[in-house]
Amino acid sequence: MAASPDLDGAGVALPEDHPGFHDADYRHRRDVIASLGAAHEPGRLIPDVPYTRDEDEVWRIVSSELAVLHRRFACAEYVAGAERLHLPAERVPQLREVDAAVHALTGFHIQPVPGLVPAADFYGALADRRFLSTQYIRHHSVPFYTPEPDIVHEIIGHGNMLASDRFADLYEVAGRASRRATTPEALEFFSKVFWFTLEFGVVEEVGPDGHHEPRAYGAGLCSSYGEIQVFRDAELRPWDLAAMGTTDYDITQYQPLLFVAPSIEFVIDELTAFFESYDDTTHDRLVSASA
């Protein structure tokens, strides 16, 4: 999702432990790319980012490795979406071209933002079939790691999902649900369900050996070179929406707890029903039932 460091008066603010904190060139690049997102007006053509050779190389390395891992660990619906979108492998894709491709497939638009946006704005945009995306890419010194969502996460993770009709429809009903969550508590519950499903969801599917096995469908797992290889080592619990909505998580580490659905059809049906009925009253009922 579109969640990155804020723009301060001097440009993009990075924490001291960020891989690019001491790299003046990287910080300048982040400022340039953020300014393009800040200046964009919805409905207008998305301006191209002049990505450097190093940035294209980071994309090439990460996207090629993830493509291999997706065949081993991602669910069929995600892989089908990736095949439909067919992102370029040798360079960072421009949001302009990703937006056009995704919109032609499922009616979603990809809209650039400079960095962090409020949770309510990010989720609410999904109701209008708009996905708010950052455009910068992680530091070249650690191509398989990023402390914040970058364009690899946004497009390889969420973009590939939005190329699937079934996932795209889920994102839209999720956005509508977020708008009915009028209290901070209800929005937090919603965001945790979103996290444990559309970001870090796991589903049982038949693997190459003919046996059922856990496969990733969440954007966070499918865009993480490291975590997609080890998510089966986490505590894998059965699907439980009430538990998802009341379970805390740490974004700075691999998830120690994940929830597994019995099939992708189950995911679509259960999440659609949940999002279509979710509001403050539903939140109160589920919290009371799980107490």
Coordinates of N, CA and C in Angstrom, one line a residue, residues 74-252:
A74 N 3.3 -19.0 -4.7 CA 2.1 -18.2 -4.8 C 0.9 -19.0 -5.3
C75 N -0.3 -18.5 -5.0 CA -1.5 -19.2 -5.4 C -1.8 -19.0 -6.9
A76 N -2.6 -19.8 -7.5 CA -2.9 -19.8 -8.9 C -3.5 -18.5 -9.3
E77 N -4.4 -18.0 -8.5 CA -5.1 -16.7 -8.9 C -4.1 -15.6 -9.0
Y78 N -3.1 -15.5 -8.1 CA -2.1 -14.4 -8.1 C -1.3 -14.6 -9.4
V79 N -0.8 -15.8 -9.6 CA 0.0 -16.1 -10.8 C -0.7 -15.8 -12.1
A80 N -2.0 -16.1 -12.1 CA -2.7 -15.7 -13.3 C -2.8 -14.2 -13.6
G81 N -3.0 -13.5 -12.5 CA -3.0 -12.0 -12.6 C -1.7 -11.5 -13.1
A82 N -0.6 -12.0 -12.5 CA 0.7 -11.6 -13.0 C 0.9 -11.9 -14.5
E83 N 0.4 -13.0 -14.9 CA 0.6 -13.4 -16.4 C -0.3 -12.4 -17.2
R84 N -1.4 -12.0 -16.7 CA -2.3 -11.1 -17.5 C -1.6 -9.7 -17.6
L85 N -1.0 -9.2 -16.5 CA -0.4 -7.9 -16.4 C 0.9 -7.9 -17.2
H86 N 1.7 -8.9 -17.1 CA 2.9 -9.1 -17.8 C 3.8 -7.8 -17.7
L87 N 4.3 -7.6 -16.5 CA 5.1 -6.4 -16.2 C 6.5 -6.6 -16.9
P88 N 7.1 -5.5 -17.3 CA 8.4 -5.6 -17.9 C 9.4 -6.1 -16.9
A89 N 10.4 -6.9 -17.4 CA 11.3 -7.6 -16.5 C 12.7 -6.9 -16.4
E90 N 13.0 -6.1 -17.4 CA 14.3 -5.5 -17.4 C 14.4 -4.0 -16.9
R91 N 13.3 -3.4 -16.6 CA 13.3 -2.0 -16.2 C 12.1 -1.8 -15.2
V92 N 12.2 -0.7 -14.5 CA 11.1 -0.3 -13.6 C 9.9 0.1 -14.5
P93 N 8.7 -0.4 -14.3 CA 7.6 0.0 -15.2 C 7.2 1.4 -14.8
Q94 N 6.7 2.2 -15.7 CA 6.1 3.5 -15.5 C 4.7 3.3 -15.0
L95 N 4.3 4.1 -14.0 CA 2.9 3.9 -13.5 C 1.9 4.2 -14.6
R96 N 2.3 5.1 -15.5 CA 1.4 5.4 -16.7 C 1.0 4.2 -17.4
E97 N 2.0 3.3 -17.7 CA 1.7 2.1 -18.5 C 1.1 1.0 -17.6
V98 N 1.4 1.0 -16.3 CA 0.7 0.0 -15.5 C -0.7 0.4 -15.3
D99 N -1.0 1.7 -15.1 CA -2.3 2.2 -15.0 C -3.2 1.8 -16.2
A100 N -2.6 2.0 -17.4 CA -3.4 1.7 -18.6 C -3.7 0.2 -18.7
A101 N -2.7 -0.6 -18.3 CA -2.9 -2.0 -18.5 C -3.9 -2.6 -17.4
V102 N -3.7 -2.1 -16.2 CA -4.6 -2.6 -15.2 C -6.1 -2.1 -15.4
H103 N -6.2 -0.9 -15.9 CA -7.5 -0.3 -16.1 C -8.2 -1.1 -17.3
A104 N -7.4 -1.5 -18.3 CA -8.0 -2.3 -19.4 C -8.4 -3.6 -18.9
L105 N -7.8 -4.2 -17.9 CA -8.1 -5.5 -17.5 C -9.3 -5.6 -16.5
T106 N -9.2 -4.7 -15.5 CA -10.2 -4.8 -14.4 C -10.9 -3.4 -14.0
G107 N -10.6 -2.4 -14.7 CA -11.2 -1.1 -14.4 C -10.6 -0.3 -13.3
F108 N -9.5 -0.8 -12.7 CA -8.8 -0.1 -11.6 C -7.8 0.9 -12.2
H109 N -7.6 2.0 -11.5 CA -6.6 3.0 -11.9 C -5.5 2.9 -10.8
I110 N -4.3 3.2 -11.2 CA -3.1 3.3 -10.4 C -2.8 4.8 -10.3
Q111 N -2.8 5.4 -9.1 CA -2.6 6.8 -9.0 C -1.4 7.1 -8.1
P112 N -0.5 7.9 -8.7 CA 0.8 8.1 -7.9 C 0.5 9.1 -6.7
V113 N 1.3 8.8 -5.6 CA 1.3 9.7 -4.5 C 2.8 9.8 -4.1
P114 N 3.1 10.9 -3.4 CA 4.5 11.1 -3.1 C 5.0 10.2 -1.9
G115 N 4.1 9.8 -1.1 CA 4.5 9.0 0.1 C 3.4 8.6 0.9
L116 N 3.5 8.8 2.2 CA 2.5 8.3 3.2 C 1.2 9.1 3.0
V117 N 0.1 8.3 2.9 CA -1.2 8.9 2.9 C -2.0 8.3 4.1
P118 N -2.9 9.1 4.7 CA -3.7 8.5 5.8 C -4.4 7.2 5.4
A119 N -4.5 6.3 6.4 CA -5.1 5.0 6.1 C -6.5 5.1 5.5
A120 N -7.3 6.0 6.0 CA -8.7 6.2 5.5 C -8.7 6.6 4.1
D121 N -7.7 7.4 3.7 CA -7.6 7.9 2.3 C -7.2 6.7 1.4
F122 N -6.2 6.0 1.8 CA -5.7 4.9 1.0 C -6.8 3.8 0.8
Y123 N -7.4 3.4 1.9 CA -8.5 2.4 1.8 C -9.7 2.9 1.0
G124 N -10.0 4.2 1.3 CA -11.2 4.7 0.7 C -11.1 4.8 -0.8
A125 N -9.9 5.1 -1.3 CA -9.7 5.2 -2.7 C -10.1 3.9 -3.4
L126 N -9.9 2.8 -2.8 CA -10.2 1.5 -3.4 C -11.6 1.4 -3.8
A127 N -12.5 2.1 -3.0 CA -13.9 2.0 -3.3 C -14.2 2.6 -4.7
D128 N -13.4 3.5 -5.1 CA -13.5 4.2 -6.4 C -12.6 3.5 -7.5
R129 N -12.2 2.3 -7.1 CA -11.3 1.5 -8.0 C -10.0 2.3 -8.3
R130 N -9.5 2.9 -7.3 CA -8.2 3.7 -7.4 C -7.2 3.1 -6.4
F131 N -6.0 2.8 -6.9 CA -5.0 2.3 -6.0 C -3.9 3.4 -5.9
L132 N -3.6 3.8 -4.7 CA -2.6 4.9 -4.5 C -1.2 4.3 -4.3
S133 N -0.3 4.6 -5.2 CA 1.0 4.0 -5.3 C 2.1 4.9 -5.3
T134 N 3.2 4.5 -4.5 CA 4.4 5.3 -4.5 C 5.2 4.9 -5.8
Q135 N 6.2 5.6 -6.2 CA 6.9 5.4 -7.4 C 8.4 5.1 -7.2
Y136 N 8.9 5.4 -6.0 CA 10.4 5.2 -5.8 C 10.7 3.7 -5.6
I137 N 12.0 3.4 -5.8 CA 12.4 2.0 -5.6 C 13.4 1.9 -4.5
R138 N 13.5 0.8 -3.8 CA 14.5 0.6 -2.7 C 15.9 0.9 -3.1
H139 N 16.7 1.0 -2.0 CA 18.1 1.3 -2.2 C 18.9 0.2 -2.9
H140 N 19.8 0.5 -3.8 CA 20.4 -0.5 -4.6 C 21.4 -1.4 -3.8
S141 N 21.8 -1.0 -2.6 CA 22.7 -1.8 -1.8 C 22.0 -3.1 -1.2
V142 N 20.7 -3.0 -1.1 CA 19.9 -4.2 -0.5 C 18.7 -4.4 -1.4
P143 N 18.9 -5.0 -2.6 CA 17.8 -5.1 -3.6 C 16.6 -6.0 -3.1
F144 N 16.9 -6.9 -2.1 CA 15.9 -7.8 -1.6 C 15.3 -7.4 -0.3
Y145 N 15.5 -6.1 0.1 CA 15.0 -5.6 1.3 C 14.5 -4.2 1.2
T146 N 13.4 -3.8 1.8 CA 13.0 -2.5 1.9 C 12.2 -2.3 3.2
P147 N 12.5 -1.2 3.9 CA 11.9 -0.9 5.2 C 10.5 -0.3 5.0
E148 N 10.1 0.0 3.8 CA 8.8 0.6 3.5 C 8.3 0.1 2.1
P149 N 7.0 0.2 1.9 CA 6.5 -0.2 0.6 C 7.0 0.7 -0.5
D150 N 7.7 0.1 -1.5 CA 8.2 0.8 -2.7 C 7.4 0.3 -3.9
I151 N 7.9 0.7 -5.1 CA 7.2 0.3 -6.3 C 7.2 -1.2 -6.6
V152 N 8.2 -1.9 -6.0 CA 8.2 -3.3 -6.1 C 7.0 -3.9 -5.4
H153 N 6.8 -3.5 -4.2 CA 5.6 -3.9 -3.4 C 4.3 -3.5 -4.0
E154 N 4.3 -2.2 -4.4 CA 3.0 -1.7 -5.0 C 2.6 -2.4 -6.2
I155 N 3.5 -2.7 -7.2 CA 3.1 -3.2 -8.5 C 3.3 -4.7 -8.6
I156 N 4.4 -5.2 -8.1 CA 4.5 -6.7 -8.1 C 3.5 -7.3 -7.1
G157 N 3.4 -6.7 -6.0 CA 2.4 -7.2 -5.0 C 1.0 -6.9 -5.4
H158 N 0.6 -5.6 -5.2 CA -0.8 -5.2 -5.4 C -1.2 -5.1 -6.9
G159 N -0.3 -4.6 -7.8 CA -0.6 -4.5 -9.2 C -1.0 -5.8 -9.8
N160 N -0.2 -6.8 -9.5 CA -0.6 -8.2 -10.1 C -1.9 -8.7 -9.6
M161 N -2.2 -8.4 -8.3 CA -3.5 -8.8 -7.8 C -4.7 -8.0 -8.4
L162 N -4.4 -6.7 -8.7 CA -5.5 -5.9 -9.3 C -5.7 -6.2 -10.8
A163 N -4.8 -7.1 -11.4 CA -5.0 -7.6 -12.7 C -5.9 -8.8 -12.7
S164 N -6.3 -9.3 -11.6 CA -7.3 -10.4 -11.4 C -8.6 -9.8 -11.2
D165 N -9.6 -10.2 -11.9 CA -11.0 -9.7 -11.7 C -11.5 -9.9 -10.3
R166 N -11.2 -11.1 -9.8 CA -11.7 -11.5 -8.5 C -11.1 -10.7 -7.4
F167 N -9.8 -10.6 -7.5 CA -9.1 -9.8 -6.5 C -9.4 -8.3 -6.6
A168 N -9.5 -7.8 -7.8 CA -9.9 -6.4 -8.0 C -11.2 -6.1 -7.4
D169 N -12.2 -7.0 -7.5 CA -13.5 -6.8 -6.9 C -13.4 -6.8 -5.4
L170 N -12.6 -7.6 -4.9 CA -12.4 -7.6 -3.4 C -11.8 -6.3 -2.9
Y171 N -10.9 -5.8 -3.6 CA -10.3 -4.5 -3.2 C -11.4 -3.4 -3.2
E172 N -12.3 -3.4 -4.2 CA -13.3 -2.4 -4.2 C -14.3 -2.5 -3.1
V173 N -14.7 -3.8 -2.8 CA -15.7 -3.9 -1.6 C -14.9 -3.6 -0.3
A174 N -13.6 -3.9 -0.3 CA -12.9 -3.5 0.9 C -12.9 -2.0 1.1
G175 N -12.7 -1.3 0.0 CA -12.7 0.2 0.1 C -14.0 0.7 0.6
R176 N -15.1 0.1 0.1 CA -16.4 0.6 0.6 C -16.6 0.3 2.1
A177 N -16.1 -0.9 2.5 CA -16.2 -1.2 3.9 C -15.4 -0.2 4.8
S178 N -14.3 0.2 4.3 CA -13.5 1.1 5.1 C -14.2 2.4 5.3
R179 N -15.0 2.8 4.3 CA -15.7 4.1 4.4 C -16.9 4.0 5.4
R180 N -17.3 2.8 5.6 CA -18.4 2.6 6.6 C -17.9 2.5 8.0
A181 N -16.5 2.4 8.2 CA -15.9 2.3 9.5 C -15.6 3.7 10.0
T182 N -16.6 4.3 10.7 CA -16.5 5.7 11.1 C -15.7 6.0 12.4
T183 N -15.4 4.9 13.1 CA -14.7 5.1 14.4 C -13.2 4.6 14.1
P184 N -12.3 5.2 14.9 CA -10.9 4.7 14.8 C -10.8 3.2 15.0
E185 N -11.6 2.7 16.0 CA -11.5 1.3 16.4 C -12.0 0.4 15.2
A186 N -13.1 0.8 14.6 CA -13.6 0.0 13.5 C -12.7 0.0 12.3
L187 N -12.0 1.2 12.0 CA -11.1 1.2 10.9 C -9.9 0.4 11.2
E188 N -9.4 0.4 12.5 CA -8.3 -0.4 12.8 C -8.6 -1.9 12.7
F189 N -9.7 -2.3 13.1 CA -10.2 -3.7 13.0 C -10.2 -4.1 11.5
F190 N -10.8 -3.2 10.7 CA -10.8 -3.5 9.2 C -9.4 -3.6 8.7
S191 N -8.5 -2.7 9.1 CA -7.1 -2.7 8.5 C -6.4 -3.9 8.9
K192 N -6.7 -4.5 10.0 CA -6.0 -5.7 10.5 C -6.5 -6.9 9.6
V193 N -7.8 -6.9 9.3 CA -8.3 -8.0 8.4 C -7.7 -7.9 7.1
F194 N -7.6 -6.6 6.6 CA -6.9 -6.4 5.3 C -5.5 -6.9 5.3
W195 N -4.8 -6.6 6.4 CA -3.4 -7.0 6.5 C -3.3 -8.5 6.5
F196 N -4.1 -9.3 7.2 CA -3.9 -10.7 7.3 C -4.6 -11.4 6.1
T197 N -5.2 -10.7 5.2 CA -5.7 -11.3 4.0 C -5.1 -10.8 2.7
L198 N -5.4 -9.6 2.3 CA -4.9 -9.0 1.0 C -3.5 -8.6 1.1
E199 N -2.9 -8.5 2.3 CA -1.5 -8.2 2.4 C -0.7 -9.5 2.7
F200 N -1.2 -10.3 3.6 CA -0.4 -11.5 4.1 C -1.3 -12.7 4.2
G201 N -2.2 -12.9 3.2 CA -3.0 -14.0 3.1 C -2.4 -15.3 2.6
V202 N -2.8 -16.4 3.2 CA -2.3 -17.8 2.8 C -3.5 -18.6 2.5
V203 N -3.4 -19.5 1.5 CA -4.5 -20.4 1.1 C -4.0 -21.8 0.8
E204 N -4.8 -22.8 1.1 CA -4.4 -24.2 0.7 C -4.7 -24.4 -0.7
E205 N -3.7 -25.0 -1.5 CA -3.9 -25.3 -2.8 C -3.1 -26.6 -3.1
V206 N -3.5 -27.3 -4.2 CA -2.8 -28.5 -4.6 C -1.4 -28.1 -5.2
G207 N -0.3 -28.6 -4.7 CA 1.0 -28.3 -5.2 C 1.4 -29.2 -6.3
P208 N 2.7 -29.1 -6.7 CA 3.2 -29.9 -7.8 C 3.2 -31.4 -7.5
D209 N 3.2 -31.8 -6.2 CA 3.2 -33.2 -5.9 C 1.8 -33.8 -5.7
G210 N 0.8 -33.0 -6.0 CA -0.6 -33.4 -5.9 C -1.2 -33.3 -4.5
H211 N -0.4 -32.8 -3.5 CA -0.9 -32.7 -2.2 C -1.2 -31.2 -1.9
H212 N -2.2 -31.0 -1.0 CA -2.5 -29.6 -0.6 C -1.3 -29.0 0.2
E213 N -1.1 -27.8 0.0 CA 0.0 -27.1 0.7 C -0.3 -25.6 0.8
P214 N 0.2 -24.9 1.7 CA -0.1 -23.4 1.9 C 0.6 -22.7 0.7
R215 N -0.2 -21.8 0.1 CA 0.3 -20.9 -1.0 C 0.0 -19.5 -0.6
A216 N 0.8 -18.5 -1.0 CA 0.6 -17.1 -0.7 C -0.3 -16.5 -1.7
Y217 N -1.2 -15.6 -1.2 CA -1.9 -14.7 -2.1 C -1.8 -13.3 -1.8
G218 N -1.4 -12.9 -0.6 CA -1.3 -11.5 -0.1 C -0.1 -10.8 -0.8
A219 N -0.4 -9.5 -1.1 CA 0.6 -8.7 -1.8 C 1.9 -8.5 -1.0
G220 N 1.8 -8.5 0.3 CA 3.0 -8.4 1.1 C 3.9 -9.6 1.0
L221 N 3.3 -10.8 1.0 CA 4.1 -12.0 0.8 C 4.6 -12.1 -0.6
C222 N 3.8 -11.8 -1.6 CA 4.2 -12.1 -3.0 C 5.2 -11.0 -3.5
S223 N 5.4 -10.0 -2.7 CA 6.4 -9.0 -3.2 C 7.7 -9.1 -2.3
S224 N 7.7 -10.0 -1.4 CA 8.9 -10.1 -0.5 C 9.7 -11.3 -0.9
Y225 N 10.9 -11.1 -1.4 CA 11.8 -12.2 -1.8 C 12.1 -13.1 -0.6
G226 N 12.3 -12.6 0.6 CA 12.7 -13.4 1.7 C 11.5 -14.1 2.3
E227 N 10.4 -13.3 2.6 CA 9.3 -13.9 3.4 C 8.5 -14.9 2.6
I228 N 8.4 -14.8 1.3 CA 7.6 -15.8 0.6 C 8.3 -17.2 0.6
Q229 N 9.6 -17.2 0.9 CA 10.3 -18.5 1.0 C 10.2 -19.1 2.4
V230 N 9.8 -18.3 3.4 CA 9.8 -18.9 4.8 C 8.4 -18.8 5.4
F231 N 7.4 -18.3 4.7 CA 6.1 -18.0 5.4 C 5.5 -19.3 6.0
R232 N 5.8 -20.4 5.4 CA 5.3 -21.7 5.9 C 5.9 -22.1 7.3
D233 N 6.9 -21.4 7.7 CA 7.5 -21.6 9.0 C 6.8 -20.8 10.1
A234 N 5.9 -19.9 9.7 CA 5.1 -19.1 10.7 C 4.1 -20.1 11.3
E235 N 3.5 -19.6 12.4 CA 2.3 -20.3 12.9 C 1.1 -20.1 12.0
L236 N 0.7 -21.1 11.4 CA -0.4 -21.1 10.4 C -1.7 -21.5 11.1
R237 N -2.6 -20.5 11.3 CA -3.9 -20.8 12.0 C -5.0 -20.8 11.0
P238 N -6.1 -21.5 11.3 CA -7.2 -21.6 10.4 C -7.9 -20.2 10.3
W239 N -8.5 -20.0 9.2 CA -9.2 -18.7 8.9 C -10.1 -18.3 10.1
D240 N -10.0 -17.1 10.5 CA -10.8 -16.6 11.7 C -10.8 -15.0 11.6
L241 N -11.8 -14.5 11.0 CA -11.9 -13.0 10.8 C -11.8 -12.2 12.1
A242 N -12.5 -12.7 13.1 CA -12.5 -12.0 14.4 C -11.1 -12.0 15.0
A243 N -10.4 -13.1 14.9 CA -9.0 -13.1 15.4 C -8.1 -12.2 14.6
M244 N -8.3 -12.2 13.2 CA -7.5 -11.3 12.4 C -7.7 -9.9 12.9
G245 N -8.9 -9.5 13.1 CA -9.2 -8.1 13.4 C -8.8 -7.6 14.8
T246 N -8.4 -8.6 15.6 CA -8.0 -8.2 17.0 C -6.5 -8.7 17.3
T247 N -5.8 -9.1 16.2 CA -4.4 -9.5 16.4 C -3.4 -8.4 15.9
D248 N -2.5 -8.0 16.8 CA -1.5 -7.0 16.4 C -0.4 -7.6 15.5
Y249 N 0.2 -6.8 14.8 CA 1.3 -7.3 13.9 C 2.4 -6.2 13.9
D250 N 3.6 -6.7 13.6 CA 4.8 -5.8 13.5 C 5.3 -5.8 12.0
I251 N 5.2 -4.6 11.4 CA 5.6 -4.5 10.0 C 7.1 -4.6 9.8
T252 N 7.9 -4.6 10.8 CA 9.4 -4.5 10.7 C 10.0 -5.9 10.6

